[in-house]
């Protein structure tokens, strides 16, 4: 395998693959997927790189990208690398205040914005950002503010590079590109405090290419990956760079909410996702089984049972399944499993990396039982994504797998997972104190995650910062309980409350549709959602389901009281980060009265 610096990677791949398809995106007006060949990809990147010189972009200058996933994102990224510039991704959902913080912290002059929301948010803070000179707008349909005299559209930006007027300058800069150059600064939205800019150098990505080539041996240039997570997320970003390095075709899902539709149109072999995606697949199948009766129901239940014996009890442990089990499995593979995978859009699946949160054991077992090759992994922005991942044989349900080649891991004080290696960040941008605090004297990076090793595999227990201490002095890990409960079909979101309180309580966002259906079945009358969620029968339903799911927890860890909320936690109110992680301090503040009521005698 040859390894190329990101500044030339696309061009080297174009020399190898020519007119083969590199990228695809959906044209929403025609509902067609538009292919972009490696040659087109390379030419567009060269033109954009020339346009950067025309704009006056300097080497190691920071360029901002504030957009949904789009092909233009890739052009901008790789054109910046050709000029030895640094790209800084913003979440498409970032608020104007978050955008303002990053622009000022990284002293961004040129900000690429995707659609109307991102343009409006950026234009609103333009006057508050001393460094900001110009917005470049990806989407032609964005309506500019009448006061806007400096913004240009992406096609106008590209026109500056037409005929490659500054190609010599670009080539000269590229020749100076080094693995010691900074590639990205990724701002973590942080569940606590202000965002920190994680510095990732080109060497971090190179190291991950080595590690993944060694580990993911079935990934080839015949694969098709659909990108579902935002390119701001280190998991998707590092994955897409790996796909380009491998010659994998990337299909860009432009609208996050459309993934259920686009995945069926593309039927990919690869897709990175967060556990929530598989939780929804699982909930859908459970729903189908609940609706079905008679022979069909028995068949579906038996298929999952046989799949579990075949794949979990035998293949996973490297054993040969008994002949009868194997024959039954083969039958279900062509019928039940095939139909299930087709319904989701993943019948061509090679493997599906999943990370970003804990994968509930039930989901993990179910996905493997029906023959979906899910790889569970663990990583951080600071580790350029993957630290560990499960192997096809010998993985333990509940673990996050075996450590990647090239990464050193040890368990420190308070069971904290410590990391060392070339893929680990060198620190936080312009934050010397935070950087110093993140590393110990021997250069080990403190992850803030607690864990342990068993059978050579890494297990996560909790976020150290998230450990709650009840007023009785007992420690409670909220994530363990949340992960267990969120698989319930009636529960959409949950926040455990316990810190400095005398017992554990919870705020629960129900799946409103299912609650309404249940009310209809039971003949419960109500005027609005608030009244329905306080109805004794509904409260009783949730009580029973919570008690069943939390049996394995110690008495002091169990939820004693809970409140069903009439609206979901939201990013707008600051209760969720851009990666949909719970900001506990904000939830506690926003729901202070509701919480206090649960603890009133």
Coordinates of C-alpha atoms in Angstrom, one line a residue:
X1 CA 0.0 0.0 0.0
X2 CA 1.4 3.4 -0.9
X3 CA 1.0 6.3 1.5
X4 CA 0.6 9.9 0.3
X5 CA 0.4 13.2 2.2
X6 CA -3.1 14.6 2.3
X7 CA -1.9 17.5 0.2
X8 CA -1.4 15.2 -2.8
X9 CA -3.6 12.2 -1.9
X10 CA -6.5 13.0 -4.3
X11 CA -4.1 13.6 -7.2
X12 CA -2.2 10.4 -6.6
X13 CA -5.5 8.4 -6.5
X14 CA -6.7 10.1 -9.7
X15 CA -3.5 8.9 -11.4
X16 CA -4.4 5.4 -10.2
X17 CA -8.2 5.3 -10.7
X18 CA -8.9 7.9 -13.5
X19 CA -12.6 7.9 -14.4
X20 CA -13.7 5.5 -11.7
X21 CA -16.3 7.2 -9.3
X22 CA -14.7 8.8 -6.2
X23 CA -17.7 10.7 -4.8
X24 CA -21.5 10.8 -5.3
X25 CA -24.1 13.2 -4.0
X26 CA -27.9 13.4 -4.4
X27 CA -29.5 16.1 -6.6
X28 CA -32.7 16.7 -4.8
X29 CA -34.5 18.3 -7.8
X30 CA -34.0 15.2 -10.0
X31 CA -33.7 12.6 -7.2
X32 CA -30.6 11.3 -9.0
X33 CA -27.2 10.6 -7.6
X34 CA -24.5 12.6 -9.4
X35 CA -21.1 10.8 -9.8
X36 CA -17.8 12.6 -9.6
X37 CA -14.8 10.7 -11.0
X38 CA -11.3 10.7 -9.4
X39 CA -10.1 12.8 -12.3
X40 CA -12.9 15.4 -11.8
X41 CA -12.2 15.4 -8.0
X42 CA -8.5 16.0 -8.6
X43 CA -9.1 18.8 -11.2
X44 CA -11.6 20.5 -8.9
X45 CA -9.2 20.4 -6.0
X46 CA -6.4 21.9 -8.2
X47 CA -8.7 24.7 -9.3
X48 CA -9.8 25.4 -5.7
X49 CA -6.1 25.4 -4.6
X50 CA -5.3 28.0 -7.2
X51 CA -8.3 30.1 -6.0
X52 CA -6.9 30.0 -2.5
X53 CA -3.7 31.6 -3.7
X54 CA -5.8 34.3 -5.5
X55 CA -7.6 35.0 -2.3
X56 CA -4.3 35.5 -0.5
X57 CA -4.4 32.5 1.7
X58 CA -1.0 31.8 3.4
X59 CA 0.7 28.6 4.4
X60 CA -0.5 27.3 7.8
X61 CA -3.4 29.8 7.8
X62 CA -6.7 28.5 9.3
X63 CA -9.7 28.1 6.9
X64 CA -13.2 27.6 8.4
X65 CA -15.9 25.2 7.0
X66 CA -19.3 25.7 8.5
X67 CA -21.6 23.5 6.5
X68 CA -23.6 20.3 6.2
X69 CA -21.8 17.4 4.4
X70 CA -21.3 18.4 0.7
X71 CA -18.9 17.6 -2.1
X72 CA -17.6 21.2 -1.8
X73 CA -16.4 20.3 1.7
X74 CA -13.9 17.8 0.2
X75 CA -12.7 20.2 -2.5
X76 CA -12.1 22.9 0.1
X77 CA -10.4 20.5 2.5
X78 CA -7.9 19.1 0.0
X79 CA -7.3 22.4 -1.8
X80 CA -6.4 23.9 1.6
X81 CA -4.0 21.0 2.3
X82 CA -2.3 21.6 -1.1
X83 CA -1.5 25.1 0.2
X84 CA -0.4 23.8 3.6
X85 CA -3.4 25.6 5.1
X86 CA -5.3 24.2 8.1
X87 CA -9.0 23.4 7.9
X88 CA -11.4 24.0 10.9
X89 CA -14.8 22.3 10.7
X90 CA -17.8 23.8 12.4
X91 CA -20.9 21.7 13.2
X92 CA -23.7 22.7 10.7
X93 CA -25.9 23.2 13.8
X94 CA -23.5 25.5 15.7
X95 CA -25.1 28.6 17.1
X96 CA -23.9 32.1 16.1
X97 CA -22.2 32.4 19.5
X98 CA -20.3 29.1 19.0
X99 CA -19.3 30.1 15.5
X100 CA -18.1 33.5 16.8
X101 CA -16.0 31.8 19.5
X102 CA -14.2 29.5 17.0
X103 CA -13.6 32.3 14.3
X104 CA -12.0 34.5 17.0
X105 CA -10.0 31.8 18.7
X106 CA -8.5 30.5 15.4
X107 CA -8.4 34.0 13.8
X108 CA -10.2 32.8 10.7
X109 CA -10.2 35.2 7.7
X110 CA -12.1 33.0 5.2
X111 CA -15.2 31.0 6.2
X112 CA -16.9 28.6 3.9
X113 CA -20.6 28.4 4.7
X114 CA -23.1 25.7 3.5
X115 CA -26.7 26.7 3.5
X116 CA -29.0 29.6 4.6
X117 CA -28.8 28.7 8.3
X118 CA -25.0 28.7 8.4
X119 CA -24.8 31.9 6.2
X120 CA -27.2 33.7 8.5
X121 CA -25.4 32.6 11.7
X122 CA -22.0 33.6 10.3
X123 CA -23.3 36.9 8.9
X124 CA -24.9 37.8 12.3
X125 CA -21.5 37.7 14.0
X126 CA -19.4 39.1 11.2
X127 CA -19.0 42.4 12.9
X128 CA -17.9 40.7 16.2
X129 CA -15.1 38.8 14.5
X130 CA -12.0 41.1 13.9
X131 CA -10.2 38.6 11.7
X132 CA -13.1 37.6 9.5
X133 CA -12.8 39.0 5.9
X134 CA -15.1 37.0 3.7
X135 CA -17.8 34.3 3.6
X136 CA -17.8 31.9 0.7
X137 CA -21.2 30.3 0.2
X138 CA -21.5 26.7 -1.1
X139 CA -25.2 26.8 -1.9
X140 CA -26.2 29.0 -4.8
X141 CA -29.8 29.3 -3.4
X142 CA -28.6 31.1 -0.2
X143 CA -30.1 34.6 -0.1
X144 CA -27.5 37.2 0.9
X145 CA -28.3 39.9 3.5
X146 CA -28.8 43.3 1.7
X147 CA -26.0 44.8 3.8
X148 CA -23.5 42.1 2.7
X149 CA -21.0 43.5 0.3
X150 CA -18.1 41.0 0.7
X151 CA -19.5 37.5 0.4
X152 CA -19.1 35.4 -2.7
X153 CA -20.6 32.1 -3.9
X154 CA -18.5 29.0 -4.3
X155 CA -18.7 29.2 -8.2
X156 CA -17.3 32.7 -8.0
X157 CA -14.5 31.5 -5.7
X158 CA -13.8 28.6 -8.2
X159 CA -13.6 31.1 -11.1
X160 CA -10.6 32.7 -9.4
X161 CA -8.7 29.4 -10.1
X162 CA -9.9 28.8 -13.6
X163 CA -7.0 27.8 -15.9
X164 CA -4.9 27.2 -12.7
X165 CA -3.2 30.7 -12.8
X166 CA -1.4 30.0 -9.5
X167 CA -0.5 26.4 -10.0
X168 CA 3.2 27.0 -9.7
X169 CA 2.8 28.6 -6.3
X170 CA 0.5 25.8 -5.2
X171 CA 3.1 23.2 -6.3
X172 CA 5.8 25.0 -4.5
X173 CA 3.8 25.1 -1.2
X174 CA 2.8 21.4 -1.6
X175 CA 6.5 20.5 -2.0
X176 CA 7.1 22.1 1.5
X177 CA 4.2 20.1 3.0
X178 CA 5.3 17.9 5.9
X179 CA 3.7 15.4 8.3
X180 CA 4.6 17.8 11.1
X181 CA 2.2 20.4 9.6
X182 CA -1.1 21.0 11.4
X183 CA -4.0 19.6 9.3
X184 CA -7.1 20.4 11.4
X185 CA -8.2 22.0 14.5
X186 CA -11.3 20.3 15.8
X187 CA -13.2 22.1 18.4
X188 CA -14.9 19.8 20.9
X189 CA -18.3 21.1 21.8
X190 CA -17.5 19.9 25.3
X191 CA -20.2 18.9 27.9
X192 CA -18.3 21.2 30.3
X193 CA -16.8 24.6 29.8
X194 CA -15.8 26.5 26.6
X195 CA -14.8 24.5 23.4
X196 CA -11.2 23.4 23.1
X197 CA -9.4 23.3 19.7
X198 CA -7.9 19.8 19.4
X199 CA -4.8 20.0 17.1
X200 CA -4.4 17.1 14.7
X201 CA -1.3 17.1 12.5
X202 CA -0.9 15.3 9.2
X203 CA 1.2 12.7 11.1
X204 CA -1.9 11.7 13.2
X205 CA -3.8 10.8 10.0
X206 CA -0.8 8.9 8.5
X207 CA -0.5 6.9 11.7
X208 CA -4.2 6.0 11.5
X209 CA -3.8 4.9 7.8
X210 CA -1.1 2.5 8.9
X211 CA -3.2 1.1 11.8
X212 CA -6.4 0.7 9.8
X213 CA -4.7 -0.9 6.8
X214 CA -3.3 -3.5 9.2
X215 CA -6.6 -4.0 11.1
X216 CA -9.4 -3.6 8.5
X217 CA -8.1 -6.1 5.9
X218 CA -11.5 -6.6 4.1
X219 CA -11.8 -2.9 3.2
X220 CA -10.9 -2.4 -0.5
X221 CA -11.4 0.0 -3.4
X222 CA -14.6 -2.0 -4.4
X223 CA -16.3 -0.7 -1.2
X224 CA -19.0 2.0 -1.2
X225 CA -19.3 4.1 2.0
X226 CA -22.2 6.4 2.7
X227 CA -21.4 9.3 5.0
X228 CA -24.0 9.7 7.6
X229 CA -22.3 11.5 10.5
X230 CA -21.2 15.1 10.1
X231 CA -17.7 15.6 8.6
X232 CA -17.0 17.8 11.6
X233 CA -17.1 14.6 13.8
X234 CA -13.5 13.1 14.0
X235 CA -15.0 9.6 13.4
X236 CA -16.5 10.6 10.0
X237 CA -13.7 12.9 9.0
X238 CA -10.8 10.4 9.7
X239 CA -13.0 7.7 8.1
X240 CA -13.5 9.7 4.9
X241 CA -9.8 10.4 4.7
X242 CA -9.2 6.7 5.1
X243 CA -11.8 5.9 2.4
X244 CA -9.9 8.3 0.0
X245 CA -6.6 6.7 0.9
X246 CA -8.2 3.2 0.2
X247 CA -9.9 4.3 -3.1
X248 CA -13.4 3.7 -1.6
X249 CA -16.3 5.5 -3.2
X250 CA -17.9 8.0 -0.8
X251 CA -21.6 8.8 -1.2
X252 CA -22.4 12.0 0.6
X253 CA -25.7 12.2 2.5
X254 CA -26.5 15.9 2.3
X255 CA -29.4 16.0 4.7
X256 CA -28.9 14.1 8.0
X257 CA -32.6 13.3 8.5
X258 CA -32.7 11.6 5.1
X259 CA -30.3 8.8 5.9
X260 CA -33.2 6.2 6.0
X261 CA -34.0 7.1 2.4
X262 CA -30.5 7.6 1.0
X263 CA -29.1 4.4 2.5
X264 CA -31.8 2.5 0.5
X265 CA -30.9 4.3 -2.7
X266 CA -27.1 3.6 -2.3
X267 CA -27.2 0.3 -0.4
X268 CA -23.6 0.8 0.9
X269 CA -21.1 -1.8 2.0
X270 CA -19.6 0.5 4.7
X271 CA -21.0 3.2 7.0
X272 CA -19.8 4.7 10.2
X273 CA -22.6 5.4 12.7
X274 CA -23.4 6.0 16.3
X275 CA -25.2 3.3 18.4
X276 CA -28.5 5.3 18.1
X277 CA -28.8 4.2 14.5
X278 CA -28.7 0.5 15.5
X279 CA -31.0 1.1 18.5
X280 CA -33.6 2.4 16.0
X281 CA -33.1 -0.6 13.7
X282 CA -33.5 -2.9 16.8
X283 CA -36.6 -1.0 18.0
X284 CA -38.1 -1.3 14.5
X285 CA -37.6 -5.1 14.4
X286 CA -39.0 -5.5 18.0
X287 CA -42.0 -3.4 16.8
X288 CA -42.5 -5.7 13.8
X289 CA -42.3 -8.8 16.0
X290 CA -44.9 -7.3 18.5
X291 CA -47.3 -6.5 15.6
X292 CA -47.0 -10.0 14.0
X293 CA -48.9 -13.1 15.2
X294 CA -48.9 -16.8 14.7
X295 CA -46.4 -18.7 12.5
X296 CA -44.7 -15.6 11.2
X297 CA -44.0 -14.3 14.7
X298 CA -42.6 -17.7 15.8
X299 CA -40.4 -17.7 12.6
X300 CA -38.9 -14.3 13.4
X301 CA -38.3 -15.1 17.0
X302 CA -36.6 -18.4 16.0
X303 CA -34.5 -16.7 13.4
X304 CA -33.0 -14.3 16.0
X305 CA -32.5 -17.2 18.5
X306 CA -30.7 -19.4 15.9
X307 CA -28.6 -16.4 14.7
X308 CA -27.5 -15.8 18.3
X309 CA -26.5 -19.5 18.8
X310 CA -24.7 -19.6 15.4
X311 CA -22.9 -16.3 15.5
X312 CA -22.5 -15.4 19.2
X313 CA -22.2 -18.8 20.8
X314 CA -20.1 -20.5 18.1
X315 CA -18.6 -18.3 15.3
X316 CA -17.6 -15.5 17.7
X317 CA -15.6 -17.9 19.8
X318 CA -14.0 -19.5 16.7
X319 CA -16.1 -22.7 17.1
X320 CA -17.9 -24.6 14.3
X321 CA -21.7 -24.5 14.8
X322 CA -23.6 -27.9 14.9
X323 CA -24.8 -29.0 11.5
X324 CA -28.6 -28.5 12.2
X325 CA -28.0 -25.0 13.6
X326 CA -25.9 -24.2 10.6
X327 CA -28.5 -25.4 8.1
X328 CA -31.2 -23.5 9.9
X329 CA -29.0 -20.4 9.9
X330 CA -28.4 -20.7 6.2
X331 CA -32.1 -20.9 5.6
X332 CA -32.8 -17.8 7.7
X333 CA -29.9 -16.0 6.0
X334 CA -31.7 -16.2 2.6
X335 CA -35.0 -15.3 4.1
X336 CA -35.5 -13.4 7.4
X337 CA -32.0 -11.8 7.7
X338 CA -31.9 -10.9 4.0
X339 CA -35.3 -9.3 4.2
X340 CA -34.3 -7.4 7.4
X341 CA -31.1 -6.1 5.8
X342 CA -32.9 -5.1 2.6
X343 CA -35.5 -3.2 4.5
X344 CA -32.7 -1.2 6.2
X345 CA -30.6 -0.9 3.0
X346 CA -27.5 -2.8 4.1
X347 CA -27.8 -6.2 2.4
X348 CA -24.5 -5.5 0.6
X349 CA -22.8 -4.8 3.9
X350 CA -19.1 -5.5 4.4
X351 CA -18.7 -4.0 7.9
X352 CA -20.2 -1.2 9.9
X353 CA -18.0 0.7 12.4
X354 CA -19.9 2.0 15.4
X355 CA -18.6 4.3 18.1
X356 CA -19.3 7.7 19.9
X357 CA -21.3 6.2 22.8
X358 CA -21.8 2.9 24.6
X359 CA -23.4 0.2 22.5
X360 CA -26.1 -1.6 24.7
X361 CA -25.3 -5.4 24.9
X362 CA -28.8 -6.3 23.6
X363 CA -28.2 -4.2 20.5
X364 CA -24.8 -5.7 19.9
X365 CA -26.0 -9.2 20.3
X366 CA -29.1 -8.6 18.1
X367 CA -27.1 -7.0 15.2
X368 CA -24.5 -9.8 15.2
X369 CA -27.3 -12.5 15.5
X370 CA -28.9 -11.4 12.2
X371 CA -25.5 -11.4 10.5
X372 CA -24.7 -7.7 10.4
X373 CA -20.9 -7.2 10.8
X374 CA -20.8 -4.3 13.2
X375 CA -17.4 -3.3 14.5
X376 CA -17.6 -1.6 17.9
X377 CA -14.9 0.9 18.6
X378 CA -13.6 3.5 21.0
X379 CA -11.8 6.7 20.3
X380 CA -11.7 10.5 20.9
X381 CA -11.1 13.6 18.9
X382 CA -7.8 13.8 20.7
X383 CA -6.8 10.3 19.4
X384 CA -7.7 11.0 15.8
X385 CA -10.6 8.6 16.3
X386 CA -9.9 4.9 16.7
X387 CA -8.1 3.7 19.8
X388 CA -9.5 0.2 19.8
X389 CA -12.1 -1.9 17.9
X390 CA -13.6 -5.4 17.9
X391 CA -12.2 -8.2 15.7
X392 CA -14.6 -10.5 13.7
X393 CA -13.6 -13.5 15.9
X394 CA -13.0 -13.5 19.6
X395 CA -14.7 -10.2 20.5
X396 CA -16.5 -10.0 23.8
X397 CA -20.0 -8.5 23.9
X398 CA -19.6 -5.3 26.0
X399 CA -16.0 -4.6 25.2
X400 CA -14.7 -1.9 22.8
X401 CA -12.3 -4.4 21.3
X402 CA -8.5 -4.8 20.9
X403 CA -6.1 -1.8 20.9
X404 CA -5.1 -0.6 17.4
X405 CA -1.6 -1.1 16.2
X406 CA 0.7 1.8 17.1
X407 CA -1.3 3.0 20.2
X408 CA -0.2 2.4 23.7
X409 CA -2.9 2.2 26.4
X410 CA -2.6 1.8 30.1
X411 CA -4.9 2.1 33.1
X412 CA -4.0 4.9 35.5
X413 CA -5.3 6.3 38.7
X414 CA -9.1 6.0 39.3
X415 CA -9.0 3.4 36.4
X416 CA -8.5 6.2 33.9
X417 CA -7.6 5.1 30.4
X418 CA -4.3 6.7 29.4
X419 CA -3.0 6.9 25.8
X420 CA 0.3 7.4 24.0
X421 CA 1.2 7.2 20.3
X422 CA 1.6 9.1 17.0
X423 CA -2.1 9.4 16.5
X424 CA -2.6 11.3 19.8
X425 CA -3.0 15.1 19.7
X426 CA -0.1 17.3 20.7
X427 CA -2.5 19.5 22.6
X428 CA -5.2 22.1 22.5
X429 CA -4.8 25.2 20.3
X430 CA -3.6 28.3 22.3
X431 CA -4.5 26.5 25.6
X432 CA -1.2 25.8 27.3
X433 CA -2.8 25.1 30.7
X434 CA -5.5 22.7 29.4
X435 CA -2.7 20.9 27.3
X436 CA -0.5 20.6 30.4
X437 CA -3.4 19.2 32.5
X438 CA -4.3 16.7 29.8
X439 CA -0.9 14.9 29.8
X440 CA 1.0 13.4 32.7
X441 CA 4.8 13.7 33.3
X442 CA 5.5 10.7 31.0
X443 CA 3.5 12.1 28.1
X444 CA 0.4 9.9 28.6
X445 CA -2.8 11.6 27.5
X446 CA -5.6 11.5 30.1
X447 CA -8.9 10.5 28.4
X448 CA -11.2 11.2 31.3
X449 CA -12.8 7.7 30.6
X450 CA -12.5 4.9 33.1
X451 CA -12.0 1.3 32.0
X452 CA -10.2 -2.0 32.4
X453 CA -8.7 -4.9 30.4
X454 CA -10.1 -8.4 30.3
X455 CA -9.1 -11.1 27.8
X456 CA -6.9 -8.6 26.0
X457 CA -9.9 -6.4 25.3
X458 CA -10.7 -2.9 26.6
X459 CA -13.9 -2.2 28.5
X460 CA -15.3 1.2 29.3
X461 CA -17.0 1.8 32.7
X462 CA -17.8 5.5 32.8
X463 CA -16.7 9.1 32.2
X464 CA -14.7 10.0 35.3
X465 CA -16.1 13.5 35.3
X466 CA -19.6 12.2 35.1
X467 CA -19.5 10.0 38.2
X468 CA -22.2 11.1 40.6
X469 CA -21.8 10.9 44.3
X470 CA -25.1 10.6 46.2
X471 CA -25.5 12.4 49.5
X472 CA -25.1 9.0 51.1
X473 CA -21.6 8.8 49.7
X474 CA -22.4 6.1 47.1
X475 CA -21.0 6.5 43.5
X476 CA -23.4 6.2 40.6
X477 CA -22.3 6.0 36.9
X478 CA -25.2 7.7 35.0
X479 CA -24.2 6.4 31.6
X480 CA -24.4 2.7 32.5
X481 CA -28.1 3.2 33.6
X482 CA -28.9 5.5 30.6
X483 CA -27.4 3.0 28.1
X484 CA -29.5 0.2 29.7
X485 CA -32.8 2.1 29.6
X486 CA -32.6 3.8 26.2
X487 CA -33.1 0.5 24.4
X488 CA -36.7 0.4 25.7
X489 CA -39.1 1.2 22.9
X490 CA -41.0 3.7 25.0
X491 CA -37.9 5.7 25.9
X492 CA -36.3 8.2 23.5
X493 CA -34.0 10.2 25.8
X494 CA -33.1 10.0 29.4
X495 CA -31.1 12.0 32.0
X496 CA -30.1 10.4 35.3
X497 CA -30.1 12.8 38.3
X498 CA -28.1 11.7 41.4
X499 CA -25.3 14.1 42.2
X500 CA -25.4 15.2 45.8
X501 CA -29.0 13.9 46.0
X502 CA -30.2 11.2 48.4
X503 CA -31.4 8.8 45.7
X504 CA -31.3 8.4 41.9
X505 CA -34.1 10.0 39.8
X506 CA -34.5 10.5 36.1
X507 CA -35.9 12.9 33.5
X508 CA -37.4 10.8 30.6
X509 CA -38.4 11.9 27.1
X510 CA -40.9 9.2 26.0
X511 CA -41.5 8.1 22.4
X512 CA -44.7 10.1 22.1
X513 CA -46.2 8.0 19.3
X514 CA -46.0 4.8 21.2
X515 CA -47.4 6.4 24.4
X516 CA -50.4 7.6 22.4
X517 CA -50.9 4.1 20.9
X518 CA -50.8 2.6 24.3
X519 CA -53.4 5.2 25.6
X520 CA -55.7 4.3 22.6
X521 CA -55.4 0.5 23.4
X522 CA -56.2 1.1 27.1
X523 CA -59.0 3.6 26.4
X524 CA -57.2 6.4 28.3
X525 CA -58.8 9.8 27.7
X526 CA -56.7 13.0 27.8
X527 CA -56.7 16.5 26.5
X528 CA -53.0 17.1 25.9
X529 CA -49.6 15.4 26.2
X530 CA -48.9 16.9 29.7
X531 CA -52.1 15.3 31.0
X532 CA -51.4 12.0 29.3
X533 CA -47.9 11.7 30.8
X534 CA -49.2 12.2 34.3
X535 CA -51.9 9.6 34.0
X536 CA -51.4 6.8 36.6
X537 CA -51.6 4.1 33.9
X538 CA -48.9 5.7 31.8
X539 CA -46.7 6.3 34.9
X540 CA -47.3 2.7 35.9
X541 CA -46.3 1.5 32.4
X542 CA -42.9 3.3 32.6
X543 CA -42.4 2.2 36.3
X544 CA -42.8 -1.4 35.3
X545 CA -40.5 -1.1 32.3
X546 CA -37.8 0.8 34.2
X547 CA -37.9 -1.8 37.1
X548 CA -37.4 -4.7 34.7
X549 CA -34.5 -3.1 33.0
X550 CA -32.6 -1.9 36.1
X551 CA -32.8 -5.2 38.0
X552 CA -29.0 -5.9 37.6
X553 CA -28.1 -2.6 39.3
X554 CA -27.4 -2.2 43.0
X555 CA -30.3 -0.9 45.0
X556 CA -28.7 2.5 45.5
X557 CA -28.1 2.8 41.7
X558 CA -31.7 2.3 40.8
X559 CA -34.2 5.0 39.8
X560 CA -36.6 5.7 42.6
X561 CA -38.5 8.6 41.0
X562 CA -38.9 9.9 37.4
X563 CA -40.6 12.6 35.5
X564 CA -41.9 12.2 31.9
X565 CA -41.2 15.3 29.9
X566 CA -43.5 16.8 27.3
X567 CA -40.7 17.9 25.0
X568 CA -37.3 16.4 24.0
X569 CA -33.9 17.8 25.1
X570 CA -32.6 20.1 22.5
X571 CA -29.5 21.8 21.1
X572 CA -31.4 25.1 20.9
X573 CA -31.8 25.2 24.7
X574 CA -28.2 24.1 25.1
X575 CA -29.2 20.7 26.6
X576 CA -27.4 18.7 24.0
X577 CA -23.9 19.2 22.4
X578 CA -23.5 19.1 18.6
X579 CA -22.8 15.4 18.8
X580 CA -26.1 15.0 20.8
X581 CA -24.4 14.2 24.1
X582 CA -26.2 15.5 27.2
X583 CA -25.0 18.7 28.9
X584 CA -25.9 17.7 32.4
X585 CA -25.3 21.1 34.0
X586 CA -27.7 22.8 31.5
X587 CA -30.3 20.0 32.0
X588 CA -30.0 20.5 35.8
X589 CA -30.5 24.2 35.4
X590 CA -33.3 24.1 32.9
X591 CA -35.3 21.5 34.9
X592 CA -34.3 22.7 38.4
X593 CA -38.0 23.0 39.5
X594 CA -39.0 19.6 38.1
X595 CA -36.0 17.9 39.7
X596 CA -36.5 19.6 43.1
X597 CA -40.1 18.4 43.0
X598 CA -38.9 14.7 42.7
X599 CA -36.9 15.2 45.9
X600 CA -39.6 17.0 47.9
X601 CA -40.9 14.8 50.8

